[in-house]
CSV table of C-alpha atoms in Angstrom, one decimal:
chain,number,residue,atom,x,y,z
A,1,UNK,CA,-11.2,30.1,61.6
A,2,UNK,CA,-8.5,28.9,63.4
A,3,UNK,CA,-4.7,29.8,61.9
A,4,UNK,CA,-4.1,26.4,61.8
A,5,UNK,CA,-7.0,25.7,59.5
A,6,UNK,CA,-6.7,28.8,57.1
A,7,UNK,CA,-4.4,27.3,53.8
A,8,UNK,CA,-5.9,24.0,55.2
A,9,UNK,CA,-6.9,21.8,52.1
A,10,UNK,CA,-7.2,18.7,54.1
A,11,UNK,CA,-11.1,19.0,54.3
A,12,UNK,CA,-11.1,19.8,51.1
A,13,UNK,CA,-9.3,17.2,49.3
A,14,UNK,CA,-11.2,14.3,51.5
A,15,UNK,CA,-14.5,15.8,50.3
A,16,UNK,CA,-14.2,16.8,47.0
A,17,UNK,CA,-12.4,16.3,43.7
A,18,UNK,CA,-10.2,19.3,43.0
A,19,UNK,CA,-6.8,19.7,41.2
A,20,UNK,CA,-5.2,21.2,43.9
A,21,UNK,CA,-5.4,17.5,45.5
A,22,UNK,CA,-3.0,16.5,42.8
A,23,UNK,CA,-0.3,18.5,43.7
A,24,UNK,CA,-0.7,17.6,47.7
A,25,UNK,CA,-0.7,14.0,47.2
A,26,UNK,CA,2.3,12.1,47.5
A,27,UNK,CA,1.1,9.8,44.6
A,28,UNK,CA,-0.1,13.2,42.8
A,29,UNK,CA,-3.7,11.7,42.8
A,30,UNK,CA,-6.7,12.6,44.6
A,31,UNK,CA,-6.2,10.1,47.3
A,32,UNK,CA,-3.9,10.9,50.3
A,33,UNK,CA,-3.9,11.4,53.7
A,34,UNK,CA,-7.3,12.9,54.2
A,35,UNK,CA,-8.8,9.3,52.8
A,36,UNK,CA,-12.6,9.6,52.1
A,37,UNK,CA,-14.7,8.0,48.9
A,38,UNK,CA,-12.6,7.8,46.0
A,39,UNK,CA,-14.0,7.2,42.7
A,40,UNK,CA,-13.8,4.0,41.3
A,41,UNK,CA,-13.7,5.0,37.3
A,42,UNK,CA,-13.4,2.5,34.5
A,43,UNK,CA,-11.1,-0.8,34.9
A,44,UNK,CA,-8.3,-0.8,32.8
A,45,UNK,CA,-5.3,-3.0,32.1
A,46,UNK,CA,-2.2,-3.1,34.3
A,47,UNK,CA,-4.7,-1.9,37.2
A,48,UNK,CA,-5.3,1.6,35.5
A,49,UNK,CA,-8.8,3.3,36.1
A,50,UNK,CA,-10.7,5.8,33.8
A,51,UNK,CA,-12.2,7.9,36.7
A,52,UNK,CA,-14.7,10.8,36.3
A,53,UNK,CA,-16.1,9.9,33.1
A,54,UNK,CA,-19.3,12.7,33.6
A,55,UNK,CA,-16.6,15.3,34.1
A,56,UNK,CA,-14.6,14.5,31.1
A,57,UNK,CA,-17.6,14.2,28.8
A,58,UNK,CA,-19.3,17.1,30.4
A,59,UNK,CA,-16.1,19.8,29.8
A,60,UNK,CA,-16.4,18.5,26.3
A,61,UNK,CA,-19.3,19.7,25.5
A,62,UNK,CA,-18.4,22.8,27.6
A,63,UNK,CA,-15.6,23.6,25.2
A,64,UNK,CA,-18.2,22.9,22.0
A,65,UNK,CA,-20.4,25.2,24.2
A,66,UNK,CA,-17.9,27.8,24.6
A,67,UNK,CA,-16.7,27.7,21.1
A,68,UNK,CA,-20.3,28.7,19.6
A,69,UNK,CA,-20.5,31.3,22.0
A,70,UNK,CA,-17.4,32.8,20.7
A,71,UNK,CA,-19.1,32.5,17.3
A,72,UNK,CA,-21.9,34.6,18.6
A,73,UNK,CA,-20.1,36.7,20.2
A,74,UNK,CA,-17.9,37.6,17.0
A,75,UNK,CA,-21.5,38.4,15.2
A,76,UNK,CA,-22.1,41.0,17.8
A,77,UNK,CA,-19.8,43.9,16.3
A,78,UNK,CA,-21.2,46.4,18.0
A,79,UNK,CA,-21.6,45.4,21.0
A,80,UNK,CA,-19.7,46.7,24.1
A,81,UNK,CA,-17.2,44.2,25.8
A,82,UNK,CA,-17.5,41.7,22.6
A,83,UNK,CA,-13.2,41.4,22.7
A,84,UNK,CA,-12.8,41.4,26.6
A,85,UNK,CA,-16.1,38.8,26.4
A,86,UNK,CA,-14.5,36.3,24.3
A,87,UNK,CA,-11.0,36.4,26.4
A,88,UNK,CA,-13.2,35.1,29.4
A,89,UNK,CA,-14.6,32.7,26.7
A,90,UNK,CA,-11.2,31.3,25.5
A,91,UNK,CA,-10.0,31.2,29.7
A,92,UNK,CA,-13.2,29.0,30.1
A,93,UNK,CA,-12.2,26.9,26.9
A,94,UNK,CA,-8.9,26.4,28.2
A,95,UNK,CA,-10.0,25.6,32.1
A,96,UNK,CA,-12.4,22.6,30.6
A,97,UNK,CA,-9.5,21.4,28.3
A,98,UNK,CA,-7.3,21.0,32.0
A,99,UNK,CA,-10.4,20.2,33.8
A,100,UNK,CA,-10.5,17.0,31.7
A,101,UNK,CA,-7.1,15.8,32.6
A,102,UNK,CA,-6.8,17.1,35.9
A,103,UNK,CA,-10.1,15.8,37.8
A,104,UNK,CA,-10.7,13.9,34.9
A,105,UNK,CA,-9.0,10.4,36.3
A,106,UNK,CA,-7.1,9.4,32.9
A,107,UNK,CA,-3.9,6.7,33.3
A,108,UNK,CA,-1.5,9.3,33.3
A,109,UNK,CA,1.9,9.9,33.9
A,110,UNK,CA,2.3,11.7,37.8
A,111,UNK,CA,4.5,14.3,35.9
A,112,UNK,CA,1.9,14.9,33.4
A,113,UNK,CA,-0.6,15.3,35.5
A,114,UNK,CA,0.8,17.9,37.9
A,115,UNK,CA,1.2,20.0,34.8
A,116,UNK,CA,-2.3,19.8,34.0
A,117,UNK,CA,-3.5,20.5,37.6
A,118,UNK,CA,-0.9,24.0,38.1
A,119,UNK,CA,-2.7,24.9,34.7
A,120,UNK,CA,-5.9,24.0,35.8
A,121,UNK,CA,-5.8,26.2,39.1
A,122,UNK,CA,-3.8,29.0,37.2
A,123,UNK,CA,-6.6,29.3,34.4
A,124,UNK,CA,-9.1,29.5,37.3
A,125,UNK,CA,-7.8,32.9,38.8
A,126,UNK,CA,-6.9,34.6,35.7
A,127,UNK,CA,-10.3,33.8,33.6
A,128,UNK,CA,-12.3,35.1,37.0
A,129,UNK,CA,-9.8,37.9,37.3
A,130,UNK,CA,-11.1,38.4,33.4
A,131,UNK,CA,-14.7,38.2,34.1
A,132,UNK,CA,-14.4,41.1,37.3
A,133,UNK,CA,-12.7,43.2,34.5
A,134,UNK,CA,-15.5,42.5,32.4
A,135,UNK,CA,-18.0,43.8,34.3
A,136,UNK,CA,-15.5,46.9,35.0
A,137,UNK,CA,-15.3,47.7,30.8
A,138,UNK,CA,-18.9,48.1,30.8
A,139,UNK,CA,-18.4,51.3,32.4
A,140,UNK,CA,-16.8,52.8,29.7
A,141,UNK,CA,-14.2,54.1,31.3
A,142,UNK,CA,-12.1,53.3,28.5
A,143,UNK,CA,-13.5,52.3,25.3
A,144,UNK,CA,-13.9,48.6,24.9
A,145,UNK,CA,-11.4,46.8,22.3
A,146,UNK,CA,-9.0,49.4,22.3
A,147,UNK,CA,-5.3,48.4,22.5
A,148,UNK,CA,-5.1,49.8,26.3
A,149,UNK,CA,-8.8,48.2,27.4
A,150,UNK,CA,-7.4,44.4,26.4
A,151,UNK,CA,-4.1,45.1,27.1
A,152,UNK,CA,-4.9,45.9,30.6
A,153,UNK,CA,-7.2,43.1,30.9
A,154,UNK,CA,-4.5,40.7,29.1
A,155,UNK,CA,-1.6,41.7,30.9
A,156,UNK,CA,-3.2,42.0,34.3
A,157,UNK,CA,-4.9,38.5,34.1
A,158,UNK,CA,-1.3,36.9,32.3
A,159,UNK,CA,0.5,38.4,35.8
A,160,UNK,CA,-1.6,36.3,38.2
A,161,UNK,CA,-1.8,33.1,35.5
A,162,UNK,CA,2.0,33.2,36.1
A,163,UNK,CA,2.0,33.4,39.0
A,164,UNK,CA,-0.4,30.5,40.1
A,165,UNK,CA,1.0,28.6,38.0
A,166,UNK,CA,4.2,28.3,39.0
A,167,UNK,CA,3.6,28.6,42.7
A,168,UNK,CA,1.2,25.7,41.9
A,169,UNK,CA,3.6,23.7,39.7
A,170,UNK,CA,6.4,24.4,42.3
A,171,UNK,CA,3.8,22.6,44.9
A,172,UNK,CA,3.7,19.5,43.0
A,173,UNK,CA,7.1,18.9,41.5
A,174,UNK,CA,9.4,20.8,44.8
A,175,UNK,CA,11.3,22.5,42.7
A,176,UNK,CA,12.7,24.8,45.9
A,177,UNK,CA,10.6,23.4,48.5
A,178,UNK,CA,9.4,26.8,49.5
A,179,UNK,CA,5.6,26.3,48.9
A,180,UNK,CA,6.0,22.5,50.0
A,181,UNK,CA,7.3,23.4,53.6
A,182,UNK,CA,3.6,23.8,54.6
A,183,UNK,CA,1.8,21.6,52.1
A,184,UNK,CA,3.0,18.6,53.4
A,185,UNK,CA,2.5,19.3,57.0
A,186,UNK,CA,-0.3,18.2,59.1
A,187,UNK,CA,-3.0,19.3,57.4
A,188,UNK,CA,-1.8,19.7,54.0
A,189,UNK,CA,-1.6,23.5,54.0
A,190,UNK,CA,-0.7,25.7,51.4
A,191,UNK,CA,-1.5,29.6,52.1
A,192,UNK,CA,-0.3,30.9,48.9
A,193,UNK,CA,-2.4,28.6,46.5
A,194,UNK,CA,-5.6,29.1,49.3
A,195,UNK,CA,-5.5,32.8,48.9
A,196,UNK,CA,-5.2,33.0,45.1
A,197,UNK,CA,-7.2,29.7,43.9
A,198,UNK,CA,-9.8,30.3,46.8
A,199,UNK,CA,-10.2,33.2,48.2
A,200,UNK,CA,-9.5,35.7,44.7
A,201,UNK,CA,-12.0,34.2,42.6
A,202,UNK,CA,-14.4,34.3,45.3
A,203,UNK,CA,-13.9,38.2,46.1
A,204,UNK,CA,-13.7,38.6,42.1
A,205,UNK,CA,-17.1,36.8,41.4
A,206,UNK,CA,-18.6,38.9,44.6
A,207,UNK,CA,-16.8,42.4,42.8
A,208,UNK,CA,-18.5,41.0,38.9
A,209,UNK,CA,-22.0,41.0,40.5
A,210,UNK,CA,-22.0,44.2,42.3
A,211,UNK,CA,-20.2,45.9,39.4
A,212,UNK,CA,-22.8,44.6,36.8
A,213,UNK,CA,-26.1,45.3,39.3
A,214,UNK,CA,-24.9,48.9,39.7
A,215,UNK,CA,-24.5,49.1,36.0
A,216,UNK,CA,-27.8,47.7,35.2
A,217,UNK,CA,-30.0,49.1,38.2
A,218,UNK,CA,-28.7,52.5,38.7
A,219,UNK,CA,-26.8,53.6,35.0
A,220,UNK,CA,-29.2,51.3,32.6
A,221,UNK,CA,-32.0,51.6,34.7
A,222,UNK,CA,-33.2,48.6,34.0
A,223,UNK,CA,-34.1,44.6,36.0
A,224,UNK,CA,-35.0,42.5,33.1
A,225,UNK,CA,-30.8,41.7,32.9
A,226,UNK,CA,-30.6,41.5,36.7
A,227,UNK,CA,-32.9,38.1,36.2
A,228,UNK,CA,-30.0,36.5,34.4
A,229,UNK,CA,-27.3,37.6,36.6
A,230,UNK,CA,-28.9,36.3,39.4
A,231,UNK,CA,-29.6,33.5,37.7
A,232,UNK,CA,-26.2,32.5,37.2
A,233,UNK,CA,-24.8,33.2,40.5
A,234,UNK,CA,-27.2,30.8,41.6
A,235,UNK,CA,-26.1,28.5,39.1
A,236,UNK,CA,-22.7,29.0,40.3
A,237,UNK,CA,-23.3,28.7,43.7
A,238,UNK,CA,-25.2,25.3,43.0
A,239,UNK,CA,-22.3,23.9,41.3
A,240,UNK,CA,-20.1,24.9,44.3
A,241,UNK,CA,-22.6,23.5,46.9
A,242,UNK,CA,-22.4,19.7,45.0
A,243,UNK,CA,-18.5,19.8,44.9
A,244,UNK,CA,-17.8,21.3,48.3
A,245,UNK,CA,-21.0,19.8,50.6
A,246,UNK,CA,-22.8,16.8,48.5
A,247,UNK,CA,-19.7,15.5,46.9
A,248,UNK,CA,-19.3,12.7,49.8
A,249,UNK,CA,-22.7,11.9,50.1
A,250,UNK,CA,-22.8,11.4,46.0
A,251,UNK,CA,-20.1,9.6,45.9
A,252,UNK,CA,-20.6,7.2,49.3
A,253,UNK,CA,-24.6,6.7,47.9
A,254,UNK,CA,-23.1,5.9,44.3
A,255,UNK,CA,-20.1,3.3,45.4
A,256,UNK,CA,-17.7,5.5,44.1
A,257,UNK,CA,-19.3,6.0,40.6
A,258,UNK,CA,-19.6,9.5,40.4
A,259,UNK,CA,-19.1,12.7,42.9
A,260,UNK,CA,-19.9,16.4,43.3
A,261,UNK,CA,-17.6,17.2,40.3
A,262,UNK,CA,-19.8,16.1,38.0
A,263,UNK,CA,-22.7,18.5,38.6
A,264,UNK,CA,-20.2,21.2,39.0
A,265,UNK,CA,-18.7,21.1,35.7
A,266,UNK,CA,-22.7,20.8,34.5
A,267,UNK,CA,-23.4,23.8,36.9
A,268,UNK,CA,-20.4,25.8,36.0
A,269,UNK,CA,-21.5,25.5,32.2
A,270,UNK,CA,-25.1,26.6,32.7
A,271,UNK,CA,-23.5,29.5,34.7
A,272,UNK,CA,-20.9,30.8,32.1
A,273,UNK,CA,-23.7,30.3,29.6
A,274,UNK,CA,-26.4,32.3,31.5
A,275,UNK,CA,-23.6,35.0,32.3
A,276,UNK,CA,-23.2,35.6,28.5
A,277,UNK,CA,-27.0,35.7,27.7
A,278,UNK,CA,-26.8,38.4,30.8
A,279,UNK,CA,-24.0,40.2,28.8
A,280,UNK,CA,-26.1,40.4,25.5
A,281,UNK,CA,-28.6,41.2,27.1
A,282,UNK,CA,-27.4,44.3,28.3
A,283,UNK,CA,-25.5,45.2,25.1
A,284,UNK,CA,-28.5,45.5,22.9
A,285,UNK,CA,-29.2,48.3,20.9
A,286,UNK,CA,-32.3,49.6,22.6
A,287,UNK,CA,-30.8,50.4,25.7
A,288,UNK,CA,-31.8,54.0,26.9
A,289,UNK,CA,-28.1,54.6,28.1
A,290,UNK,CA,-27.1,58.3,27.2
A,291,UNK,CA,-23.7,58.9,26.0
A,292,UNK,CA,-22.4,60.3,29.6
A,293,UNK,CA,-23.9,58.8,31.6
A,294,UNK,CA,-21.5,57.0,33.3
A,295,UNK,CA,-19.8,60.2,33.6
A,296,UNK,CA,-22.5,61.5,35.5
A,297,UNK,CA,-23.4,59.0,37.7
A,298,UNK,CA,-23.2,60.2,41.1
């Protein structure tokens, strides 16, 4: 990769729906420089679309969803992870809630929706950054629930939500023109939202899986659970594939009616879902794990 094209949401932005296109625009809208299909939505008055109408509907039911596996999740008392489990819960509830008015096309105002778009991409890295730690609780290393097991995973994942966040609301509304310098060069670059909104999740999702096969293969000693955690990287990887590779071709075959985003939010459900069947899974009672074995695991 050229270093011209790494930071490079230009491709991006004319291929998919994301927030981050919000805060490159100069209209703060997905359309801008890098053209391609845009979505044509719901007419309204005064020239006002509704765009994105699967996505809205479809991170409703994700936050219903979400909500009733929190419920479950609560009923669980002794399982291990159950607090640290339901913080990535609420950081999914609260990415769908932004989700819906950030790629969501409602009539709203630019300022509005730049705030929802920074949110958006700031809930993104801390809930993954959450779900890595996850998979790094069920090691026991400290006991699960304790003040210093969801203070660690609190504060840590708070630290980089700040942080996107303002680097990503600084992007849209130029506060200081730092981050803007290369986002509104050729090629709409931004290095600093590229490594955390890109690149971070992705190594974090990559760490959750290896973490959680090591834990189930060699300290469990079990594959039943490794069915479901495939599973949902699959699902993930699905969702990404429509949103990054079909998006164009969905949304050029449908006139503009819907896009790649769609099936991601519907793939990105099924994922989060089938990652907290995997999680019960492997807190049942009838596991054979002995009380040190993490402590002896070579």
């Amino acid at each position: 990769m050229g270093s011209t094209q790494f930071g490079n949401f230009f491709n991006f932005c004319r291929d998919s729906t994301l927030p981050i296109c919000n805060l490159l625009s100069d209209s703060h809208n997905q359309t801008g420089p890098w053209g391609g299909c845009a979505l044509t939505g719901i007419p309204l008055s005064n020239g006002r679309i509704l765009g994105n109408l699967g996505s809205i509907l479809l991170s409703a039911i994700a936050i219903a969803v979400s909500v009733f596996l929190l419920h479950l999740s609560e009923r669980k008392r002794a399982a291990v992870g159950r607090r640290e489990m339901q913080v990535f819960l609420v950081g999914y509830i609260l990415i769908s809630i932004c989700e819906i008015f950030s790629i969501g096309e409602f009539p709203l105002a630019e300022n509005v929706r730049i705030a929802f778009s920074a949110l958006h991409i700031g809930f993104i890295t801390a809930t993954i950054w959450a779900l890595m730690i996850n998979a790094v609780v069920g090691y026991q290393l400290v006991d699960d629930g304790t003040i210093l097991s969801m203070g660690a995973l609190i504060l840590s994942s708070a630290v980089l939500f700040i942080g996107t966040t303002y680097i990503a609301l600084d992007t849209g509304f130029k506060w200081t023109g730092y981050w803007t310098a290369d986002s509104y060069g050729p090629g709409n670059r931004n290095i600093a939202l590229y490594v955390l909104y890109q690149l971070l999740p992705l190594i974090c999702l990559v760490a959750f899986y290896a973490l959680e096969a090591v834990l189930v293969l060699r300290v469990l000693g079990e594959t039943r659970p490794m069915l479901y955690l495939t599973g949902a990287a699959l699902l993930f990887a699905v969702g990404q594939i429509f949103t990054y590779v079909a998006s164009p071709h969905i949304c050029n075959g449908t006139a503009g009616k819907i896009d790649g985003s769609l099936f991601e939010t519907l793939f990105n459900l099924l994922a989060v879902v089938t990652v907290w069947v995997f999680w019960s899974s492997i807190t049942e009672d009838d596991w054979p794990m002995p009380v040190n074995s993490v402590a002896n695991y070579p």
